[in-house]
XYZ file of C-alpha atoms in Angstrom:
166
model
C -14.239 -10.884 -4.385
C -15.416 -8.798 -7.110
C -15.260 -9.399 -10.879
C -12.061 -8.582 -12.281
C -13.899 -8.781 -16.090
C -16.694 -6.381 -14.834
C -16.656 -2.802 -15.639
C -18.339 -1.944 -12.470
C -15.669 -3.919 -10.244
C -14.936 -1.372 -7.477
C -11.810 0.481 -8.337
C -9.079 2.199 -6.756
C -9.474 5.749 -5.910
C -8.231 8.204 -8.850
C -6.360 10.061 -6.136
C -2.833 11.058 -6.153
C -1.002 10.575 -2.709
C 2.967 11.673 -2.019
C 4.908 8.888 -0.438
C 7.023 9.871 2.751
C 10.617 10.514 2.319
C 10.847 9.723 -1.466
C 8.320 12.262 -1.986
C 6.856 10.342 -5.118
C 3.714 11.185 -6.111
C 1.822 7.889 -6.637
C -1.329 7.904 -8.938
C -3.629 4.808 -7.337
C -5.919 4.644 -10.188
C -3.092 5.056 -12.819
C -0.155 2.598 -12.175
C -0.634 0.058 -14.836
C 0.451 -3.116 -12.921
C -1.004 -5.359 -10.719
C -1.249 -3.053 -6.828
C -1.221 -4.313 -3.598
C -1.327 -1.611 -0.876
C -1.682 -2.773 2.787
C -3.010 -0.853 5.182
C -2.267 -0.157 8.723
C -1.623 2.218 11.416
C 1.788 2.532 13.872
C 1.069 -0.501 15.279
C 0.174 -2.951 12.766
C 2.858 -2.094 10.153
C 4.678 -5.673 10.561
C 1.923 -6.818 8.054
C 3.778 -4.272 5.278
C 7.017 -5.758 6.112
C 5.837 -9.594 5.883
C 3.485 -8.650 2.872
C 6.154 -7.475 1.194
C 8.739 -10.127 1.733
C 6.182 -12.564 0.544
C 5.668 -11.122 -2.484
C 9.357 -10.320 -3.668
C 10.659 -13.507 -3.283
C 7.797 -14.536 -6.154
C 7.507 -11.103 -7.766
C 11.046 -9.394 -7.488
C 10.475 -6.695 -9.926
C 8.665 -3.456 -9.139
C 7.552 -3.713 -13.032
C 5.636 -6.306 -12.087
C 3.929 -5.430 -9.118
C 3.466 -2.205 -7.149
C 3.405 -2.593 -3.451
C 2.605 0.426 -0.589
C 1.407 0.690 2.349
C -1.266 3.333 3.078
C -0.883 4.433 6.609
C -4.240 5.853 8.393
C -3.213 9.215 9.647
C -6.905 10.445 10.615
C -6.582 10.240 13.887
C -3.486 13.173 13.925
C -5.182 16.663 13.597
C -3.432 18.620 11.366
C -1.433 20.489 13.797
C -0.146 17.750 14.643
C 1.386 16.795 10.869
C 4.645 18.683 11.609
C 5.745 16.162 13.666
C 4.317 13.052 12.427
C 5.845 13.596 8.822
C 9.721 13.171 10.028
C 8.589 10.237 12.092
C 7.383 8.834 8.369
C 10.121 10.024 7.088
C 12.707 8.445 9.472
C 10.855 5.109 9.249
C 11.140 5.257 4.877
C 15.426 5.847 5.499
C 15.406 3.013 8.050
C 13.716 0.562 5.419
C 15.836 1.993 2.626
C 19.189 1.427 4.445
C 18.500 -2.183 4.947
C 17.962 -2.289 1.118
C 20.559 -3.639 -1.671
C 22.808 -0.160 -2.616
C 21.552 -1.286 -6.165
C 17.967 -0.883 -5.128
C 15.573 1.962 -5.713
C 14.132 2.987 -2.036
C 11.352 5.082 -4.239
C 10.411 1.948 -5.778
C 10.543 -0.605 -2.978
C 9.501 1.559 -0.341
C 6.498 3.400 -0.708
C 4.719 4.972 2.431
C 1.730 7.387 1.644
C -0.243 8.791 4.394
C -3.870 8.366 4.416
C -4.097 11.880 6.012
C -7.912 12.003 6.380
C -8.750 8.307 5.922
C -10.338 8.968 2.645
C -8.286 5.967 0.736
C -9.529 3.587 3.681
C -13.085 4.876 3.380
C -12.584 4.722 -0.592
C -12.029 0.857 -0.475
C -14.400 0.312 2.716
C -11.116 -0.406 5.032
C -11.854 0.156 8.290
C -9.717 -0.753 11.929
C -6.584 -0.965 10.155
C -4.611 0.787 13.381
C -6.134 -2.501 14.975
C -5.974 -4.928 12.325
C -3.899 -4.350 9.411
C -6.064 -5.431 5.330
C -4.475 -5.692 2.141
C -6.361 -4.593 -0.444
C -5.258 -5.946 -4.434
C -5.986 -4.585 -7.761
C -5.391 -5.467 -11.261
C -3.472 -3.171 -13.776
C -6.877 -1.621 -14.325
C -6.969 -0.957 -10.607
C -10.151 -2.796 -10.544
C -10.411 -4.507 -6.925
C -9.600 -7.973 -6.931
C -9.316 -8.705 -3.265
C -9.819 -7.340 -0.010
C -8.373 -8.857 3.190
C -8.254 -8.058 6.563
C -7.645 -11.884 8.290
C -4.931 -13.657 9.919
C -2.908 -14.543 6.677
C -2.602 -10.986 4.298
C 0.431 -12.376 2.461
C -1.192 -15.359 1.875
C -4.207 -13.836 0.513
C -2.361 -11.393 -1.521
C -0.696 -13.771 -3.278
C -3.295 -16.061 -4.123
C -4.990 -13.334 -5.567
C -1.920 -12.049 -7.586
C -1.927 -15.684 -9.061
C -4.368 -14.546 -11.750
C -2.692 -11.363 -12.301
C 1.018 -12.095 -12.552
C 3.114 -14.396 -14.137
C 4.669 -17.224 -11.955
């Protein structure tokens, strides 16, 4: 795990990716809170949904944490983009509906495709269609933790235990 006091901690990438079906554009180096972004492919996206119930029952409030998942899309050539974006988009109004009516869906559920794979390559990610990783940064988006084993929520929290008030 890398030095969260170091300047030359690995980092986010300073890109900006568009989240499906809010269509927010989220800035990865420039959020300002503690991130965790899980990544995965079609079939391992039950890690997003149990990563993310871990950490709101702790961490309810998207001021305090930002959660996405970052979905590797490489293997789609671009032709085929058309018809994977609805599918993205369906899946971010399924998770919104099961939300509170009070709720933000922008803020709560944030899917941005990883179009070319260059966020996974970015943070040195790799299988997550196989195996889903978690990857957790401090509000300097300097890389505190990267997971890719049995127990992501587990992981993600311990390492948001020196980043977040309990």
């Amino acid at each position: 795990m890398p030095d969260t006091t170091s300047d030359n901690a690995a980092r986010l990438p300073d890109v900006t990716l568009t989240a499906a079906g809010s269509e927010r554009e989220v800035k990865l180096g420039q959020l300002g809170v503690p991130v965790i972004l899980v990544f995965h492919g079609q079939d391992t996206g039950d890690a997003a949904i149990e990563v993310n119930k871990a950490v709101r029952k702790q961490h309810a409030g998207v001021d305090e944490v930002f959660i996405a998942s970052v979905i590797d899309l490489r293997s789609f050539p671009s032709m085929f983009r058309g018809m994977v974006q609805p599918a993205l988009e369906k899946a971010y109004h399924n998770a919104a509906g099961r939300l509170p009516a009070e709720a933000d869906a922008a803020d709560l559920v944030v899917l941005l495709p990883d179009w070319e794979g260059s966020v996974h390559d970015a943070v040195g990610v790799k299988g997550s269609t196989e195996k889903a990783a978690v990857v957790v940064a401090d509000r300097e988006a300097r890389i505190v933790c990267i997971d890719q084993g049995d127990n992501l929520a587990e992981a993600v929290l311990a390492a948001l235990a020196g980043l977040v008030g309990t």
